[in-house]
PDB file of C-alpha atoms in Angstrom:
ATOM      1  CA  UNK A  85       7.999   0.734  23.226  1.00  0.00           C
ATOM      2  CA  UNK A  86       5.959   2.165  20.365  1.00  0.00           C
ATOM      3  CA  UNK A  87       2.350   1.918  19.247  1.00  0.00           C
ATOM      4  CA  UNK A  88       1.757  -0.367  16.270  1.00  0.00           C
ATOM      5  CA  UNK A  89       0.654   1.745  13.298  1.00  0.00           C
ATOM      6  CA  UNK A  90      -0.091  -0.999  10.768  1.00  0.00           C
ATOM      7  CA  UNK A  91      -0.054  -4.747  10.198  1.00  0.00           C
ATOM      8  CA  UNK A  92       0.269  -6.680   6.950  1.00  0.00           C
ATOM      9  CA  UNK A  93      -0.766 -10.325   6.925  1.00  0.00           C
ATOM     10  CA  UNK A  94       0.381 -12.749   4.243  1.00  0.00           C
ATOM     11  CA  UNK A  95      -2.541 -14.764   2.864  1.00  0.00           C
ATOM     12  CA  UNK A  96      -0.153 -17.254   1.248  1.00  0.00           C
ATOM     13  CA  UNK A  97       1.644 -17.983   4.554  1.00  0.00           C
ATOM     14  CA  UNK A  98      -0.040 -17.205   7.871  1.00  0.00           C
ATOM     15  CA  UNK A  99       3.338 -17.235   9.661  1.00  0.00           C
ATOM     16  CA  UNK A 100       4.511 -14.127   7.767  1.00  0.00           C
ATOM     17  CA  UNK A 101       3.436 -10.806   9.268  1.00  0.00           C
ATOM     18  CA  UNK A 102       4.678  -7.257   8.667  1.00  0.00           C
ATOM     19  CA  UNK A 103       4.294  -4.466  11.234  1.00  0.00           C
ATOM     20  CA  UNK A 104       5.209  -0.819  11.603  1.00  0.00           C
ATOM     21  CA  UNK A 105       5.735   0.964  14.895  1.00  0.00           C
ATOM     22  CA  UNK A 106       7.615   4.079  15.882  1.00  0.00           C
ATOM     23  CA  UNK A 107       8.776   4.775  12.320  1.00  0.00           C
ATOM     24  CA  UNK A 108      10.247   1.310  11.926  1.00  0.00           C
ATOM     25  CA  UNK A 109       9.181  -1.731   9.937  1.00  0.00           C
ATOM     26  CA  UNK A 110       9.384  -5.280  11.275  1.00  0.00           C
ATOM     27  CA  UNK A 111       8.658  -8.736   9.900  1.00  0.00           C
ATOM     28  CA  UNK A 112       8.254 -12.211  11.268  1.00  0.00           C
ATOM     29  CA  UNK A 113       8.257 -15.548   9.447  1.00  0.00           C
ATOM     30  CA  UNK A 114       7.208 -17.627  12.450  1.00  0.00           C
ATOM     31  CA  UNK A 115       3.903 -16.102  13.483  1.00  0.00           C
ATOM     32  CA  UNK A 116       5.398 -13.489  15.814  1.00  0.00           C
ATOM     33  CA  UNK A 117       7.808 -15.520  17.917  1.00  0.00           C
ATOM     34  CA  UNK A 118      10.789 -13.600  16.517  1.00  0.00           C
ATOM     35  CA  UNK A 119      10.686 -10.191  14.790  1.00  0.00           C
ATOM     36  CA  UNK A 120      13.361  -8.723  12.468  1.00  0.00           C
ATOM     37  CA  UNK A 121      13.884  -4.979  11.971  1.00  0.00           C
ATOM     38  CA  UNK A 122      13.252  -4.284   8.260  1.00  0.00           C
ATOM     39  CA  UNK A 123      13.379  -0.485   8.446  1.00  0.00           C
ATOM     40  CA  UNK A 124      14.361   1.625   5.459  1.00  0.00           C
ATOM     41  CA  UNK A 125      17.462   3.782   5.692  1.00  0.00           C
ATOM     42  CA  UNK A 126      16.451   7.457   5.771  1.00  0.00           C
ATOM     43  CA  UNK A 127      12.709   6.844   6.223  1.00  0.00           C
ATOM     44  CA  UNK A 128      11.717   7.027   9.875  1.00  0.00           C
ATOM     45  CA  UNK A 129       8.141   8.274   9.711  1.00  0.00           C
ATOM     46  CA  UNK A 130       4.805   6.629  10.270  1.00  0.00           C
ATOM     47  CA  UNK A 131       4.038   3.818   7.874  1.00  0.00           C
ATOM     48  CA  UNK A 132       0.280   3.364   7.992  1.00  0.00           C
ATOM     49  CA  UNK A 133      -0.679   0.486   5.721  1.00  0.00           C
ATOM     50  CA  UNK A 134       0.769  -2.645   4.165  1.00  0.00           C
ATOM     51  CA  UNK A 135      -0.407  -4.566   1.119  1.00  0.00           C
ATOM     52  CA  UNK A 136       1.027  -8.084   0.898  1.00  0.00           C
ATOM     53  CA  UNK A 137       0.899  -9.951  -2.394  1.00  0.00           C
ATOM     54  CA  UNK A 138      -1.561 -12.847  -1.873  1.00  0.00           C
ATOM     55  CA  UNK A 139       0.548 -15.189  -4.038  1.00  0.00           C
ATOM     56  CA  UNK A 140       4.109 -14.261  -2.992  1.00  0.00           C
ATOM     57  CA  UNK A 141       4.404 -13.085   0.648  1.00  0.00           C
ATOM     58  CA  UNK A 142       7.893 -11.688  -0.053  1.00  0.00           C
ATOM     59  CA  UNK A 143       6.282  -8.975  -2.199  1.00  0.00           C
ATOM     60  CA  UNK A 144       5.009  -6.297   0.161  1.00  0.00           C
ATOM     61  CA  UNK A 145       4.077  -2.635  -0.180  1.00  0.00           C
ATOM     62  CA  UNK A 146       3.945   0.011   2.537  1.00  0.00           C
ATOM     63  CA  UNK A 147       2.703   3.613   2.493  1.00  0.00           C
ATOM     64  CA  UNK A 148       3.842   6.657   4.467  1.00  0.00           C
ATOM     65  CA  UNK A 149       1.424   9.356   5.664  1.00  0.00           C
ATOM     66  CA  UNK A 150       3.764  12.359   5.758  1.00  0.00           C
ATOM     67  CA  UNK A 151       4.647  15.130   3.320  1.00  0.00           C
ATOM     68  CA  UNK A 152       8.210  15.355   2.082  1.00  0.00           C
ATOM     69  CA  UNK A 153      10.334  17.009   4.750  1.00  0.00           C
ATOM     70  CA  UNK A 154      13.229  17.723   2.388  1.00  0.00           C
ATOM     71  CA  UNK A 155      14.753  14.268   2.777  1.00  0.00           C
ATOM     72  CA  UNK A 156      13.233  13.146  -0.556  1.00  0.00           C
ATOM     73  CA  UNK A 157      11.559  10.261   1.216  1.00  0.00           C
ATOM     74  CA  UNK A 158       8.697   8.890  -0.838  1.00  0.00           C
ATOM     75  CA  UNK A 159       5.193   7.781  -0.001  1.00  0.00           C
ATOM     76  CA  UNK A 160       4.926   4.290  -1.533  1.00  0.00           C
ATOM     77  CA  UNK A 161       7.554   1.570  -1.183  1.00  0.00           C
ATOM     78  CA  UNK A 162       7.851  -2.009  -2.431  1.00  0.00           C
ATOM     79  CA  UNK A 163       9.952  -4.928  -1.288  1.00  0.00           C
ATOM     80  CA  UNK A 164      10.348  -8.154  -3.247  1.00  0.00           C
ATOM     81  CA  UNK A 165      12.654  -9.577  -0.574  1.00  0.00           C
ATOM     82  CA  UNK A 166      10.324  -9.827   2.396  1.00  0.00           C
ATOM     83  CA  UNK A 167      11.377  -6.385   3.615  1.00  0.00           C
ATOM     84  CA  UNK A 168      15.155  -6.926   3.441  1.00  0.00           C
ATOM     85  CA  UNK A 169      15.366  -4.175   0.787  1.00  0.00           C
ATOM     86  CA  UNK A 170      12.901  -1.477  -0.254  1.00  0.00           C
ATOM     87  CA  UNK A 171      12.341   0.486  -3.469  1.00  0.00           C
ATOM     88  CA  UNK A 172      10.618   3.876  -3.550  1.00  0.00           C
ATOM     89  CA  UNK A 173       7.875   3.648  -6.212  1.00  0.00           C
ATOM     90  CA  UNK A 174       6.310   7.031  -5.482  1.00  0.00           C
ATOM     91  CA  UNK A 175       7.246   8.247  -8.999  1.00  0.00           C
ATOM     92  CA  UNK A 176       4.871  11.059 -10.049  1.00  0.00           C
ATOM     93  CA  UNK A 177       2.489  10.868  -7.070  1.00  0.00           C
ATOM     94  CA  UNK A 178       1.936  14.333  -5.616  1.00  0.00           C
ATOM     95  CA  UNK A 179       3.732  15.120  -2.359  1.00  0.00           C
ATOM     96  CA  UNK A 180       0.746  14.337  -0.155  1.00  0.00           C
ATOM     97  CA  UNK A 181       0.292  11.734   2.562  1.00  0.00           C
ATOM     98  CA  UNK A 182      -0.651   8.203   1.461  1.00  0.00           C
ATOM     99  CA  UNK A 183      -3.105   6.471   3.779  1.00  0.00           C
ATOM    100  CA  UNK A 184      -3.966   3.085   2.300  1.00  0.00           C
ATOM    101  CA  UNK A 185      -2.781   0.588  -0.332  1.00  0.00           C
ATOM    102  CA  UNK A 186      -4.355  -2.282  -2.263  1.00  0.00           C
ATOM    103  CA  UNK A 187      -3.077  -4.661  -4.956  1.00  0.00           C
ATOM    104  CA  UNK A 188      -5.060  -6.248  -7.756  1.00  0.00           C
ATOM    105  CA  UNK A 189      -2.847  -9.255  -8.485  1.00  0.00           C
ATOM    106  CA  UNK A 190      -3.448 -10.425 -12.035  1.00  0.00           C
ATOM    107  CA  UNK A 191      -1.001 -13.341 -11.976  1.00  0.00           C
ATOM    108  CA  UNK A 192       2.416 -14.399 -10.696  1.00  0.00           C
ATOM    109  CA  UNK A 193       5.060 -11.673 -10.576  1.00  0.00           C
ATOM    110  CA  UNK A 194       4.635  -7.915 -10.695  1.00  0.00           C
ATOM    111  CA  UNK A 195       4.239  -7.104 -14.397  1.00  0.00           C
ATOM    112  CA  UNK A 196       0.443  -7.231 -14.635  1.00  0.00           C
ATOM    113  CA  UNK A 197      -0.547  -6.104 -11.129  1.00  0.00           C
ATOM    114  CA  UNK A 198      -2.638  -2.976 -10.622  1.00  0.00           C
ATOM    115  CA  UNK A 199      -1.754  -0.862  -7.573  1.00  0.00           C
ATOM    116  CA  UNK A 200      -4.147   1.473  -5.766  1.00  0.00           C
ATOM    117  CA  UNK A 201      -3.133   4.111  -3.215  1.00  0.00           C
ATOM    118  CA  UNK A 202      -5.547   6.144  -1.105  1.00  0.00           C
ATOM    119  CA  UNK A 203      -4.099   9.619  -0.502  1.00  0.00           C
ATOM    120  CA  UNK A 204      -5.170  12.931   1.002  1.00  0.00           C
ATOM    121  CA  UNK A 205      -6.436  13.939  -2.466  1.00  0.00           C
ATOM    122  CA  UNK A 206      -8.187  10.802  -3.721  1.00  0.00           C
ATOM    123  CA  UNK A 207      -7.191   7.405  -5.108  1.00  0.00           C
ATOM    124  CA  UNK A 208      -4.303   6.939  -7.500  1.00  0.00           C
ATOM    125  CA  UNK A 209      -3.743   3.881  -9.689  1.00  0.00           C
ATOM    126  CA  UNK A 210      -0.635   2.419 -11.307  1.00  0.00           C
ATOM    127  CA  UNK A 211      -0.729  -0.212 -14.047  1.00  0.00           C
ATOM    128  CA  UNK A 212       3.050  -0.290 -14.526  1.00  0.00           C
ATOM    129  CA  UNK A 213       4.361  -1.382 -11.134  1.00  0.00           C
ATOM    130  CA  UNK A 214       4.548   2.111  -9.676  1.00  0.00           C
ATOM    131  CA  UNK A 215       6.547   3.704 -12.511  1.00  0.00           C
ATOM    132  CA  UNK A 216       3.653   6.160 -13.012  1.00  0.00           C
ATOM    133  CA  UNK A 217       0.408   6.979 -11.228  1.00  0.00           C
ATOM    134  CA  UNK A 218      -2.882   8.511 -12.365  1.00  0.00           C
ATOM    135  CA  UNK A 219      -5.819   9.843 -10.354  1.00  0.00           C
ATOM    136  CA  UNK A 220      -8.993   7.775 -10.388  1.00  0.00           C
ATOM    137  CA  UNK A 221     -11.611  10.376 -11.247  1.00  0.00           C
ATOM    138  CA  UNK A 222     -14.695   8.141 -11.271  1.00  0.00           C
ATOM    139  CA  UNK A 223     -16.846  10.651  -9.415  1.00  0.00           C
ATOM    140  CA  UNK A 224     -14.851  10.456  -6.200  1.00  0.00           C
ATOM    141  CA  UNK A 225     -14.447  13.688  -4.289  1.00  0.00           C
ATOM    142  CA  UNK A 226     -10.838  14.872  -3.999  1.00  0.00           C
ATOM    143  CA  UNK A 227     -10.693  14.254  -0.262  1.00  0.00           C
ATOM    144  CA  UNK A 228      -8.612  12.220   2.129  1.00  0.00           C
ATOM    145  CA  UNK A 229      -9.103   8.521   1.491  1.00  0.00           C
ATOM    146  CA  UNK A 230      -8.508   6.867   4.863  1.00  0.00           C
ATOM    147  CA  UNK A 231      -9.004   3.250   3.793  1.00  0.00           C
ATOM    148  CA  UNK A 232      -9.389   1.315   0.562  1.00  0.00           C
ATOM    149  CA  UNK A 233     -10.377  -2.324   0.173  1.00  0.00           C
ATOM    150  CA  UNK A 234     -10.491  -4.294  -3.055  1.00  0.00           C
ATOM    151  CA  UNK A 235     -12.879  -7.185  -3.688  1.00  0.00           C
ATOM    152  CA  UNK A 236     -11.553  -8.852  -6.837  1.00  0.00           C
ATOM    153  CA  UNK A 237     -14.399 -11.366  -7.136  1.00  0.00           C
ATOM    154  CA  UNK A 238     -16.909  -8.482  -7.208  1.00  0.00           C
ATOM    155  CA  UNK A 239     -14.731  -6.012  -9.147  1.00  0.00           C
ATOM    156  CA  UNK A 240     -15.258  -3.385  -6.452  1.00  0.00           C
ATOM    157  CA  UNK A 241     -12.846  -0.942  -4.850  1.00  0.00           C
ATOM    158  CA  UNK A 242     -14.354   0.551  -1.695  1.00  0.00           C
ATOM    159  CA  UNK A 243     -13.036   3.843  -0.332  1.00  0.00           C
ATOM    160  CA  UNK A 244     -13.612   5.207   3.145  1.00  0.00           C
ATOM    161  CA  UNK A 245     -13.120   8.978   3.192  1.00  0.00           C
ATOM    162  CA  UNK A 246     -12.561  11.544   5.893  1.00  0.00           C
ATOM    163  CA  UNK A 247     -15.879  13.363   6.094  1.00  0.00           C
ATOM    164  CA  UNK A 248     -17.443  12.305   2.778  1.00  0.00           C
ATOM    165  CA  UNK A 249     -18.625   8.775   3.564  1.00  0.00           C
ATOM    166  CA  UNK A 250     -17.847   5.467   1.881  1.00  0.00           C
ATOM    167  CA  UNK A 251     -17.649   5.153  -1.892  1.00  0.00           C
ATOM    168  CA  UNK A 252     -17.840   2.104  -4.129  1.00  0.00           C
ATOM    169  CA  UNK A 253     -15.995   2.082  -7.454  1.00  0.00           C
ATOM    170  CA  UNK A 254     -16.498  -0.549 -10.137  1.00  0.00           C
ATOM    171  CA  UNK A 255     -13.094  -1.806 -11.271  1.00  0.00           C
ATOM    172  CA  UNK A 256     -13.334  -3.970 -14.386  1.00  0.00           C
ATOM    173  CA  UNK A 257     -10.994  -6.932 -14.738  1.00  0.00           C
ATOM    174  CA  UNK A 258      -8.589  -5.709 -17.409  1.00  0.00           C
ATOM    175  CA  UNK A 259      -7.358  -9.267 -18.001  1.00  0.00           C
ATOM    176  CA  UNK A 260     -10.775 -10.578 -19.044  1.00  0.00           C
ATOM    177  CA  UNK A 261     -10.981 -11.675 -22.727  1.00  0.00           C
TER     178      UNK A 261
END
């Protein structure tokens, strides 16, 4: 028995839930009656946050809050198969723990989504599906970001830090005409 570290709920299908516990990842497609082990080979650390695509519940992201232990295990992973397979999209993120993840879905598919990751050194953003990441420097302190939440209708990314309070960042809709 292990403590649940994170849950990811699918807005598009309330029966689909993702969970991490004891270094493993699980999913259910029937509201929790039956769970399937969706763990990644070679990555048995704490996974601390999920971000589930609100349009396609088979697209899910998970972040890991550990530094690289020599196993070359990344910090940000994506599945487009409901957790059956995972791709490391850490790319050029520094080797620091990732704490939280948010998606700004701009339309169907992955091509135009914006990804946000809260790390131990601030928030990083990717506009190319995780192929590259850049620090969001909009006045945020370079501290541990424990939680991020995105409110698309308001264009606001909120960041809860460890010891520096809560910050609000205006995130313009890059798809607007």
